[in-house]
PDB file of C-alpha atoms in Angstrom:
ATOM      1  CA  MET A 243     204.059-107.865   1.919  1.00  0.00           C
ATOM      2  CA  GLU A 244     200.575-108.451   0.630  1.00  0.00           C
ATOM      3  CA  GLY A 245     199.808-110.903   3.458  1.00  0.00           C
ATOM      4  CA  LYS A 246     201.182-108.548   6.119  1.00  0.00           C
ATOM      5  CA  GLU A 247     199.151-105.635   4.780  1.00  0.00           C
ATOM      6  CA  GLU A 248     196.027-107.805   4.944  1.00  0.00           C
ATOM      7  CA  ASP A 249     196.746-108.744   8.553  1.00  0.00           C
ATOM      8  CA  VAL A 250     197.223-105.082   9.490  1.00  0.00           C
ATOM      9  CA  ARG A 251     194.035-104.106   7.680  1.00  0.00           C
ATOM     10  CA  LEU A 252     191.938-106.733   9.432  1.00  0.00           C
ATOM     11  CA  GLY A 253     193.666-106.511  12.820  1.00  0.00           C
ATOM     12  CA  ALA A 254     191.659-108.210  15.546  1.00  0.00           C
ATOM     13  CA  ASN A 255     188.947-109.034  13.020  1.00  0.00           C
ATOM     14  CA  LYS A 256     191.128-111.567  11.216  1.00  0.00           C
ATOM     15  CA  PHE A 257     189.890-114.146  13.692  1.00  0.00           C
ATOM     16  CA  SER A 258     186.939-112.312  15.191  1.00  0.00           C
ATOM     17  CA  GLU A 259     185.373-113.201  18.513  1.00  0.00           C
ATOM     18  CA  ARG A 260     182.042-113.208  16.682  1.00  0.00           C
ATOM     19  CA  GLN A 261     180.420-110.930  19.178  1.00  0.00           C
ATOM     20  CA  PRO A 262     179.412-107.410  18.213  1.00  0.00           C
ATOM     21  CA  ILE A 263     181.292-105.700  21.021  1.00  0.00           C
ATOM     22  CA  GLY A 264     184.226-103.882  19.495  1.00  0.00           C
ATOM     23  CA  THR A 265     185.711-106.513  17.245  1.00  0.00           C
ATOM     24  CA  SER A 266     182.797-107.672  15.174  1.00  0.00           C
ATOM     25  CA  ALA A 267     180.129-104.983  15.188  1.00  0.00           C
ATOM     26  CA  GLN A 268     178.160-104.702  11.963  1.00  0.00           C
ATOM     27  CA  THR A 269     179.331-101.777   9.886  1.00  0.00           C
ATOM     28  CA  ASP A 270     176.497-101.553   7.387  1.00  0.00           C
ATOM     29  CA  LYS A 271     172.736-101.218   7.623  1.00  0.00           C
ATOM     30  CA  ASP A 272     172.041-104.597   5.983  1.00  0.00           C
ATOM     31  CA  TYR A 273     172.313-106.951   8.923  1.00  0.00           C
ATOM     32  CA  LYS A 274     173.473-110.496   8.359  1.00  0.00           C
ATOM     33  CA  GLU A 275     173.556-112.979  11.226  1.00  0.00           C
ATOM     34  CA  PRO A 276     177.206-113.999  11.727  1.00  0.00           C
ATOM     35  CA  PRO A 277     177.815-117.758  11.592  1.00  0.00           C
ATOM     36  CA  PRO A 278     178.341-119.578  14.901  1.00  0.00           C
ATOM     37  CA  ALA A 279     181.955-119.796  15.986  1.00  0.00           C
ATOM     38  CA  PRO A 280     183.551-123.214  15.533  1.00  0.00           C
ATOM     39  CA  LEU A 281     184.436-125.127  18.671  1.00  0.00           C
ATOM     40  CA  PHE A 282     188.097-125.132  17.692  1.00  0.00           C
ATOM     41  CA  GLU A 283     189.738-122.620  15.351  1.00  0.00           C
ATOM     42  CA  PRO A 284     193.366-123.778  14.893  1.00  0.00           C
ATOM     43  CA  GLY A 285     194.188-120.787  12.701  1.00  0.00           C
ATOM     44  CA  GLU A 286     193.866-118.502  15.705  1.00  0.00           C
ATOM     45  CA  LEU A 287     196.954-119.985  17.322  1.00  0.00           C
ATOM     46  CA  SER A 288     199.151-118.676  14.509  1.00  0.00           C
ATOM     47  CA  SER A 289     197.649-115.182  14.525  1.00  0.00           C
ATOM     48  CA  TRP A 290     199.221-112.304  16.466  1.00  0.00           C
ATOM     49  CA  SER A 291     195.771-110.807  17.027  1.00  0.00           C
ATOM     50  CA  PHE A 292     194.872-113.867  19.122  1.00  0.00           C
ATOM     51  CA  TYR A 293     197.760-113.341  21.544  1.00  0.00           C
ATOM     52  CA  ARG A 294     197.339-109.575  21.505  1.00  0.00           C
ATOM     53  CA  ALA A 295     193.742-110.082  22.636  1.00  0.00           C
ATOM     54  CA  GLY A 296     194.918-112.315  25.491  1.00  0.00           C
ATOM     55  CA  ILE A 297     197.442-109.705  26.601  1.00  0.00           C
ATOM     56  CA  ALA A 298     194.680-107.075  26.554  1.00  0.00           C
ATOM     57  CA  GLU A 299     192.523-109.281  28.794  1.00  0.00           C
ATOM     58  CA  PHE A 300     195.444-109.771  31.192  1.00  0.00           C
ATOM     59  CA  ILE A 301     196.207-106.048  31.459  1.00  0.00           C
ATOM     60  CA  ALA A 302     192.543-105.083  31.795  1.00  0.00           C
ATOM     61  CA  THR A 303     191.877-107.594  34.576  1.00  0.00           C
ATOM     62  CA  PHE A 304     195.101-106.588  36.306  1.00  0.00           C
ATOM     63  CA  LEU A 305     194.042-102.932  36.359  1.00  0.00           C
ATOM     64  CA  PHE A 306     190.506-103.877  37.375  1.00  0.00           C
ATOM     65  CA  LEU A 307     191.691-105.790  40.455  1.00  0.00           C
ATOM     66  CA  TYR A 308     194.262-103.146  41.351  1.00  0.00           C
ATOM     67  CA  ILE A 309     191.762-100.275  41.452  1.00  0.00           C
ATOM     68  CA  SER A 310     188.808-102.196  42.872  1.00  0.00           C
ATOM     69  CA  VAL A 311     190.644-104.085  45.641  1.00  0.00           C
ATOM     70  CA  LEU A 312     192.552-100.955  46.628  1.00  0.00           C
ATOM     71  CA  THR A 313     189.234 -99.109  46.933  1.00  0.00           C
ATOM     72  CA  VAL A 314     187.795-101.882  49.104  1.00  0.00           C
ATOM     73  CA  MET A 315     190.893-101.785  51.313  1.00  0.00           C
ATOM     74  CA  GLY A 316     190.514 -98.034  51.796  1.00  0.00           C
ATOM     75  CA  VAL A 317     186.899 -98.369  52.923  1.00  0.00           C
ATOM     76  CA  VAL A 318     187.574-101.300  55.263  1.00  0.00           C
ATOM     77  CA  LYS A 319     190.596 -99.533  56.768  1.00  0.00           C
ATOM     78  CA  SER A 320     188.644 -96.480  57.884  1.00  0.00           C
ATOM     79  CA  PRO A 321     187.100 -96.671  61.394  1.00  0.00           C
ATOM     80  CA  THR A 322     184.000 -94.896  60.119  1.00  0.00           C
ATOM     81  CA  LYS A 323     182.401 -95.403  56.697  1.00  0.00           C
ATOM     82  CA  CYS A 324     181.352 -91.731  56.707  1.00  0.00           C
ATOM     83  CA  GLY A 325     184.977 -90.756  56.175  1.00  0.00           C
ATOM     84  CA  THR A 326     185.294 -92.934  53.044  1.00  0.00           C
ATOM     85  CA  VAL A 327     183.565 -93.425  49.726  1.00  0.00           C
ATOM     86  CA  GLY A 328     181.515 -96.218  51.351  1.00  0.00           C
ATOM     87  CA  ILE A 329     179.590 -98.922  49.538  1.00  0.00           C
ATOM     88  CA  GLN A 330     178.516 -96.477  46.851  1.00  0.00           C
ATOM     89  CA  GLY A 331     182.142 -95.606  46.159  1.00  0.00           C
ATOM     90  CA  ILE A 332     183.137 -99.265  45.958  1.00  0.00           C
ATOM     91  CA  ALA A 333     180.302 -99.885  43.508  1.00  0.00           C
ATOM     92  CA  TRP A 334     181.395 -96.910  41.409  1.00  0.00           C
ATOM     93  CA  ALA A 335     185.004 -98.148  41.422  1.00  0.00           C
ATOM     94  CA  PHE A 336     183.958-101.541  40.062  1.00  0.00           C
ATOM     95  CA  GLY A 337     181.427-100.191  37.579  1.00  0.00           C
ATOM     96  CA  GLY A 338     183.597 -97.277  36.471  1.00  0.00           C
ATOM     97  CA  MET A 339     186.611 -99.480  35.842  1.00  0.00           C
ATOM     98  CA  ILE A 340     184.546-101.913  33.790  1.00  0.00           C
ATOM     99  CA  PHE A 341     183.182 -99.011  31.745  1.00  0.00           C
ATOM    100  CA  ALA A 342     186.674 -97.638  31.090  1.00  0.00           C
ATOM    101  CA  LEU A 343     188.333-101.003  30.452  1.00  0.00           C
ATOM    102  CA  VAL A 344     185.618-102.332  28.141  1.00  0.00           C
ATOM    103  CA  TYR A 345     185.894 -99.096  26.163  1.00  0.00           C
ATOM    104  CA  CYS A 346     189.681 -99.466  25.945  1.00  0.00           C
ATOM    105  CA  THR A 347     189.843-103.159  25.075  1.00  0.00           C
ATOM    106  CA  ALA A 348     186.660-103.773  23.064  1.00  0.00           C
ATOM    107  CA  GLY A 349     188.439-103.315  19.751  1.00  0.00           C
ATOM    108  CA  ILE A 350     191.277-105.664  20.746  1.00  0.00           C
ATOM    109  CA  SER A 351     189.736-108.571  22.622  1.00  0.00           C
ATOM    110  CA  GLY A 352     186.060-107.744  22.912  1.00  0.00           C
ATOM    111  CA  GLY A 353     186.515-106.416  26.453  1.00  0.00           C
ATOM    112  CA  HIS A 354     185.384-109.443  28.452  1.00  0.00           C
ATOM    113  CA  ILE A 355     187.489-108.957  31.641  1.00  0.00           C
ATOM    114  CA  ASN A 356     185.410-111.686  33.280  1.00  0.00           C
ATOM    115  CA  PRO A 357     185.397-115.489  32.813  1.00  0.00           C
ATOM    116  CA  ALA A 358     181.618-115.513  33.296  1.00  0.00           C
ATOM    117  CA  VAL A 359     181.154-113.120  30.374  1.00  0.00           C
ATOM    118  CA  THR A 360     183.520-115.220  28.268  1.00  0.00           C
ATOM    119  CA  PHE A 361     181.622-118.373  29.251  1.00  0.00           C
ATOM    120  CA  GLY A 362     178.287-116.833  28.305  1.00  0.00           C
ATOM    121  CA  LEU A 363     179.595-115.738  24.919  1.00  0.00           C
ATOM    122  CA  LEU A 364     181.066-119.206  24.373  1.00  0.00           C
ATOM    123  CA  LEU A 365     177.691-120.847  25.018  1.00  0.00           C
ATOM    124  CA  ALA A 366     176.071-118.419  22.585  1.00  0.00           C
ATOM    125  CA  ARG A 367     178.687-119.458  19.996  1.00  0.00           C
ATOM    126  CA  LYS A 368     180.186-115.980  19.802  1.00  0.00           C
ATOM    127  CA  LEU A 369     183.768-117.227  20.136  1.00  0.00           C
ATOM    128  CA  SER A 370     185.688-120.483  19.929  1.00  0.00           C
ATOM    129  CA  LEU A 371     186.539-122.739  22.858  1.00  0.00           C
ATOM    130  CA  THR A 372     190.225-122.133  22.135  1.00  0.00           C
ATOM    131  CA  ARG A 373     189.859-118.396  22.582  1.00  0.00           C
ATOM    132  CA  ALA A 374     187.525-118.747  25.581  1.00  0.00           C
ATOM    133  CA  VAL A 375     189.991-120.919  27.534  1.00  0.00           C
ATOM    134  CA  PHE A 376     192.874-118.595  26.647  1.00  0.00           C
ATOM    135  CA  TYR A 377     190.907-115.553  27.794  1.00  0.00           C
ATOM    136  CA  MET A 378     189.929-117.172  31.102  1.00  0.00           C
ATOM    137  CA  VAL A 379     193.528-118.121  31.871  1.00  0.00           C
ATOM    138  CA  MET A 380     194.782-114.608  31.095  1.00  0.00           C
ATOM    139  CA  GLN A 381     191.970-113.019  33.114  1.00  0.00           C
ATOM    140  CA  CYS A 382     192.783-115.130  36.171  1.00  0.00           C
ATOM    141  CA  LEU A 383     196.514-114.419  35.885  1.00  0.00           C
ATOM    142  CA  GLY A 384     195.815-110.693  35.557  1.00  0.00           C
ATOM    143  CA  ALA A 385     193.553-110.765  38.610  1.00  0.00           C
ATOM    144  CA  ILE A 386     196.178-112.558  40.711  1.00  0.00           C
ATOM    145  CA  CYS A 387     198.842-110.040  39.706  1.00  0.00           C
ATOM    146  CA  GLY A 388     196.531-107.074  40.368  1.00  0.00           C
ATOM    147  CA  ALA A 389     195.668-108.253  43.879  1.00  0.00           C
ATOM    148  CA  GLY A 390     199.339-109.077  44.448  1.00  0.00           C
ATOM    149  CA  VAL A 391     200.405-105.522  43.662  1.00  0.00           C
ATOM    150  CA  VAL A 392     197.853-104.194  46.158  1.00  0.00           C
ATOM    151  CA  LYS A 393     199.282-106.508  48.822  1.00  0.00           C
ATOM    152  CA  GLY A 394     202.788-105.331  47.951  1.00  0.00           C
ATOM    153  CA  PHE A 395     201.789-101.691  48.368  1.00  0.00           C
ATOM    154  CA  MET A 396     199.909-102.190  51.632  1.00  0.00           C
ATOM    155  CA  GLY A 397     202.167-104.742  53.262  1.00  0.00           C
ATOM    156  CA  LYS A 398     201.296-108.321  54.185  1.00  0.00           C
ATOM    157  CA  ASN A 399     200.076-107.625  57.717  1.00  0.00           C
ATOM    158  CA  GLU A 400     197.746-104.762  56.878  1.00  0.00           C
ATOM    159  CA  PHE A 401     196.469-106.505  53.747  1.00  0.00           C
ATOM    160  CA  ASN A 402     195.586-109.648  55.688  1.00  0.00           C
ATOM    161  CA  THR A 403     194.077-107.681  58.572  1.00  0.00           C
ATOM    162  CA  LEU A 404     191.734-105.871  56.187  1.00  0.00           C
ATOM    163  CA  GLY A 405     190.579-109.098  54.530  1.00  0.00           C
ATOM    164  CA  GLY A 406     192.373-108.752  51.209  1.00  0.00           C
ATOM    165  CA  GLY A 407     189.211-107.790  49.355  1.00  0.00           C
ATOM    166  CA  ALA A 408     188.245-111.484  49.271  1.00  0.00           C
ATOM    167  CA  ASN A 409     184.634-112.487  48.665  1.00  0.00           C
ATOM    168  CA  SER A 410     182.643-114.454  51.224  1.00  0.00           C
ATOM    169  CA  VAL A 411     179.035-114.866  52.278  1.00  0.00           C
ATOM    170  CA  ALA A 412     178.269-112.308  54.998  1.00  0.00           C
ATOM    171  CA  HIS A 413     177.058-113.321  58.457  1.00  0.00           C
ATOM    172  CA  GLY A 414     173.306-113.667  58.573  1.00  0.00           C
ATOM    173  CA  TYR A 415     173.049-115.044  55.044  1.00  0.00           C
ATOM    174  CA  THR A 416     173.042-118.699  54.007  1.00  0.00           C
ATOM    175  CA  LYS A 417     175.209-120.216  51.283  1.00  0.00           C
ATOM    176  CA  GLY A 418     172.044-120.586  49.237  1.00  0.00           C
ATOM    177  CA  SER A 419     171.362-116.865  49.531  1.00  0.00           C
ATOM    178  CA  GLY A 420     174.910-116.095  48.439  1.00  0.00           C
ATOM    179  CA  LEU A 421     174.659-118.467  45.486  1.00  0.00           C
ATOM    180  CA  GLY A 422     171.333-116.957  44.426  1.00  0.00           C
ATOM    181  CA  ALA A 423     172.743-113.425  44.648  1.00  0.00           C
ATOM    182  CA  GLU A 424     175.674-114.398  42.441  1.00  0.00           C
ATOM    183  CA  ILE A 425     173.433-116.121  39.885  1.00  0.00           C
ATOM    184  CA  VAL A 426     171.029-113.185  39.570  1.00  0.00           C
ATOM    185  CA  GLY A 427     173.807-110.576  39.631  1.00  0.00           C
ATOM    186  CA  THR A 428     175.765-112.308  36.884  1.00  0.00           C
ATOM    187  CA  PHE A 429     172.611-112.792  34.838  1.00  0.00           C
ATOM    188  CA  VAL A 430     172.013-109.037  34.980  1.00  0.00           C
ATOM    189  CA  LEU A 431     175.582-108.366  33.820  1.00  0.00           C
ATOM    190  CA  VAL A 432     175.750-110.914  30.995  1.00  0.00           C
ATOM    191  CA  TYR A 433     172.204-110.118  29.849  1.00  0.00           C
ATOM    192  CA  THR A 434     173.286-106.472  29.614  1.00  0.00           C
ATOM    193  CA  VAL A 435     176.384-107.465  27.629  1.00  0.00           C
ATOM    194  CA  PHE A 436     174.270-109.379  25.104  1.00  0.00           C
ATOM    195  CA  SER A 437     171.690-106.598  24.836  1.00  0.00           C
ATOM    196  CA  ALA A 438     174.142-103.688  24.654  1.00  0.00           C
ATOM    197  CA  THR A 439     176.205-105.384  21.961  1.00  0.00           C
ATOM    198  CA  ASP A 440     173.394-106.987  19.970  1.00  0.00           C
ATOM    199  CA  ALA A 441     174.430-107.034  16.312  1.00  0.00           C
ATOM    200  CA  LYS A 442     170.924-106.181  15.117  1.00  0.00           C
ATOM    201  CA  ARG A 443     170.971-102.951  17.117  1.00  0.00           C
ATOM    202  CA  SER A 444     174.501-102.221  15.957  1.00  0.00           C
ATOM    203  CA  ALA A 445     173.416-102.526  12.338  1.00  0.00           C
ATOM    204  CA  ARG A 446     170.339-100.345  12.879  1.00  0.00           C
ATOM    205  CA  ASP A 447     171.866 -97.700  15.173  1.00  0.00           C
ATOM    206  CA  SER A 448     175.502 -96.747  14.526  1.00  0.00           C
ATOM    207  CA  HIS A 449     175.920 -95.308  18.053  1.00  0.00           C
ATOM    208  CA  VAL A 450     175.229 -98.599  19.829  1.00  0.00           C
ATOM    209  CA  PRO A 451     178.794-100.061  19.666  1.00  0.00           C
ATOM    210  CA  ILE A 452     180.210 -96.787  20.996  1.00  0.00           C
ATOM    211  CA  LEU A 453     177.797 -96.625  23.929  1.00  0.00           C
ATOM    212  CA  ALA A 454     177.974-100.349  24.793  1.00  0.00           C
ATOM    213  CA  PRO A 455     180.545 -99.959  27.640  1.00  0.00           C
ATOM    214  CA  LEU A 456     178.243 -97.523  29.475  1.00  0.00           C
ATOM    215  CA  PRO A 457     175.306 -99.846  30.244  1.00  0.00           C
ATOM    216  CA  ILE A 458     177.724-102.692  30.981  1.00  0.00           C
ATOM    217  CA  GLY A 459     179.599-100.612  33.549  1.00  0.00           C
ATOM    218  CA  PHE A 460     176.338 -99.289  34.969  1.00  0.00           C
ATOM    219  CA  ALA A 461     175.017-102.847  35.361  1.00  0.00           C
ATOM    220  CA  VAL A 462     178.140-103.750  37.353  1.00  0.00           C
ATOM    221  CA  PHE A 463     177.609-100.660  39.538  1.00  0.00           C
ATOM    222  CA  LEU A 464     173.965-101.517  40.282  1.00  0.00           C
ATOM    223  CA  VAL A 465     174.665-105.179  41.023  1.00  0.00           C
ATOM    224  CA  HIS A 466     177.388-104.154  43.474  1.00  0.00           C
ATOM    225  CA  LEU A 467     175.011-101.790  45.275  1.00  0.00           C
ATOM    226  CA  ALA A 468     172.572-104.658  45.731  1.00  0.00           C
ATOM    227  CA  THR A 469     174.869-107.551  46.632  1.00  0.00           C
ATOM    228  CA  ILE A 470     177.891-106.083  48.451  1.00  0.00           C
ATOM    229  CA  PRO A 471     176.071-106.634  51.790  1.00  0.00           C
ATOM    230  CA  ILE A 472     175.477-110.303  50.874  1.00  0.00           C
ATOM    231  CA  THR A 473     178.662-111.612  49.232  1.00  0.00           C
ATOM    232  CA  GLY A 474     180.836-108.566  48.693  1.00  0.00           C
ATOM    233  CA  THR A 475     179.756-109.077  45.058  1.00  0.00           C
ATOM    234  CA  GLY A 476     181.725-111.498  42.952  1.00  0.00           C
ATOM    235  CA  ILE A 477     179.953-111.920  39.557  1.00  0.00           C
ATOM    236  CA  ASN A 478     183.498-112.317  38.214  1.00  0.00           C
ATOM    237  CA  PRO A 479     185.352-115.567  39.050  1.00  0.00           C
ATOM    238  CA  ALA A 480     188.720-114.045  38.154  1.00  0.00           C
ATOM    239  CA  ARG A 481     188.185-111.188  40.605  1.00  0.00           C
ATOM    240  CA  SER A 482     187.232-113.648  43.379  1.00  0.00           C
ATOM    241  CA  LEU A 483     190.106-116.029  42.577  1.00  0.00           C
ATOM    242  CA  GLY A 484     192.762-113.316  42.449  1.00  0.00           C
ATOM    243  CA  ALA A 485     191.808-111.899  45.839  1.00  0.00           C
ATOM    244  CA  ALA A 486     191.454-115.363  47.414  1.00  0.00           C
ATOM    245  CA  ILE A 487     194.865-116.582  46.231  1.00  0.00           C
ATOM    246  CA  ILE A 488     196.706-113.491  47.442  1.00  0.00           C
ATOM    247  CA  TYR A 489     194.807-113.350  50.754  1.00  0.00           C
ATOM    248  CA  ASN A 490     195.003-117.151  51.115  1.00  0.00           C
ATOM    249  CA  LYS A 491     193.094-117.624  54.362  1.00  0.00           C
ATOM    250  CA  ASP A 492     190.415-120.209  55.163  1.00  0.00           C
ATOM    251  CA  HIS A 493     187.897-117.386  55.307  1.00  0.00           C
ATOM    252  CA  ALA A 494     188.452-116.730  51.599  1.00  0.00           C
ATOM    253  CA  TRP A 495     188.189-120.376  50.522  1.00  0.00           C
ATOM    254  CA  ASN A 496     185.222-121.612  52.577  1.00  0.00           C
ATOM    255  CA  ASP A 497     182.625-120.193  50.184  1.00  0.00           C
ATOM    256  CA  HIS A 498     184.845-119.796  47.128  1.00  0.00           C
ATOM    257  CA  TRP A 499     182.925-122.332  45.054  1.00  0.00           C
ATOM    258  CA  ILE A 500     179.913-120.006  45.153  1.00  0.00           C
ATOM    259  CA  PHE A 501     181.856-117.388  43.187  1.00  0.00           C
ATOM    260  CA  TRP A 502     182.459-119.817  40.335  1.00  0.00           C
ATOM    261  CA  VAL A 503     179.252-121.829  40.262  1.00  0.00           C
ATOM    262  CA  GLY A 504     176.974-118.808  40.704  1.00  0.00           C
ATOM    263  CA  PRO A 505     178.468-116.635  37.938  1.00  0.00           C
ATOM    264  CA  PHE A 506     178.676-119.551  35.493  1.00  0.00           C
ATOM    265  CA  ILE A 507     175.032-120.493  36.078  1.00  0.00           C
ATOM    266  CA  GLY A 508     173.980-116.849  35.706  1.00  0.00           C
ATOM    267  CA  ALA A 509     175.999-116.501  32.496  1.00  0.00           C
ATOM    268  CA  ALA A 510     174.527-119.720  31.103  1.00  0.00           C
ATOM    269  CA  LEU A 511     170.969-118.535  31.806  1.00  0.00           C
ATOM    270  CA  ALA A 512     171.697-115.200  30.102  1.00  0.00           C
ATOM    271  CA  ALA A 513     173.147-117.008  27.071  1.00  0.00           C
ATOM    272  CA  ILE A 514     170.072-119.243  26.824  1.00  0.00           C
ATOM    273  CA  TYR A 515     167.801-116.222  27.087  1.00  0.00           C
ATOM    274  CA  HIS A 516     169.808-114.459  24.385  1.00  0.00           C
ATOM    275  CA  VAL A 517     169.577-117.386  21.984  1.00  0.00           C
ATOM    276  CA  ILE A 518     165.880-118.025  22.577  1.00  0.00           C
ATOM    277  CA  VAL A 519     164.576-114.458  22.867  1.00  0.00           C
ATOM    278  CA  ILE A 520     166.978-111.747  21.681  1.00  0.00           C
ATOM    279  CA  ARG A 521     168.343-113.556  18.636  1.00  0.00           C
ATOM    280  CA  ALA A 522     164.813-114.456  17.573  1.00  0.00           C
ATOM    281  CA  ILE A 523     163.747-110.787  17.310  1.00  0.00           C
ATOM    282  CA  PRO A 524     163.420-109.897  13.604  1.00  0.00           C
ATOM    283  CA  PHE A 525     165.712-107.192  12.237  1.00  0.00           C
ATOM    284  CA  LYS A 526     164.065-103.925  11.149  1.00  0.00           C
ATOM    285  CA  SER A 527     166.236-101.251   9.589  1.00  0.00           C
ATOM    286  CA  ARG A 528     165.570 -97.595  10.362  1.00  0.00           C
ATOM    287  CA  SER A 529     166.684 -96.537   6.906  1.00  0.00           C
TER     288      SER A 529
END
């Protein structure tokens, strides 16, 4: 019983993701830099919290694709954008869902909901490779299921006619422009994740972990406003993969590599910036 009580008491923190969002935020004013996550952490595989976190990532990404792709379908379906929520509404759907889902899942999995975010945190040694791969697989499966449900609701013909919410580089833009938009957009997102969940700020200001989902969701909203006209805005490989697999037309696959390479490069640059700049800032307590 003693072991079970300890597992319940620690919950998701038993094998923490080592990032301050939700699962490993500092709880006292005396900040101590957490040690880098090991590349492999075999003990995770025998912990229920590890699999619970993966399930949370699956459900969150499923809901994210369901709401966001359905919103895109509604806008594309209308003959006039004035009668719909338009680009602003699509951006709010993506950003609002990320805000809500990060808030709901931060204490379980860390609220990644995006392989690019997971990749950035892995490079910054915030979580193990074992957990990162598991998260990415669950995120992609959730995205595929979410887009699949939308197709089931709308019907195959209408879903395919409306483009399935798949990402592609818009006419008038080059592949290089699309790649650049994805790199910069993902950098903005992952940089915001690192900044909003910085452990130093969490230790100094107790409200930071609670407010972290807000700037993250707002960053997603702003990036969508800027890049929807260019690529439809990916910045999330799972989102792009889920829509592409369910739509499954050449149009969705021609530029698909951009929506993996771009976000991963952007996440890597944000992780490097975090390690070199943000982590190097000395801690100063307000107390």
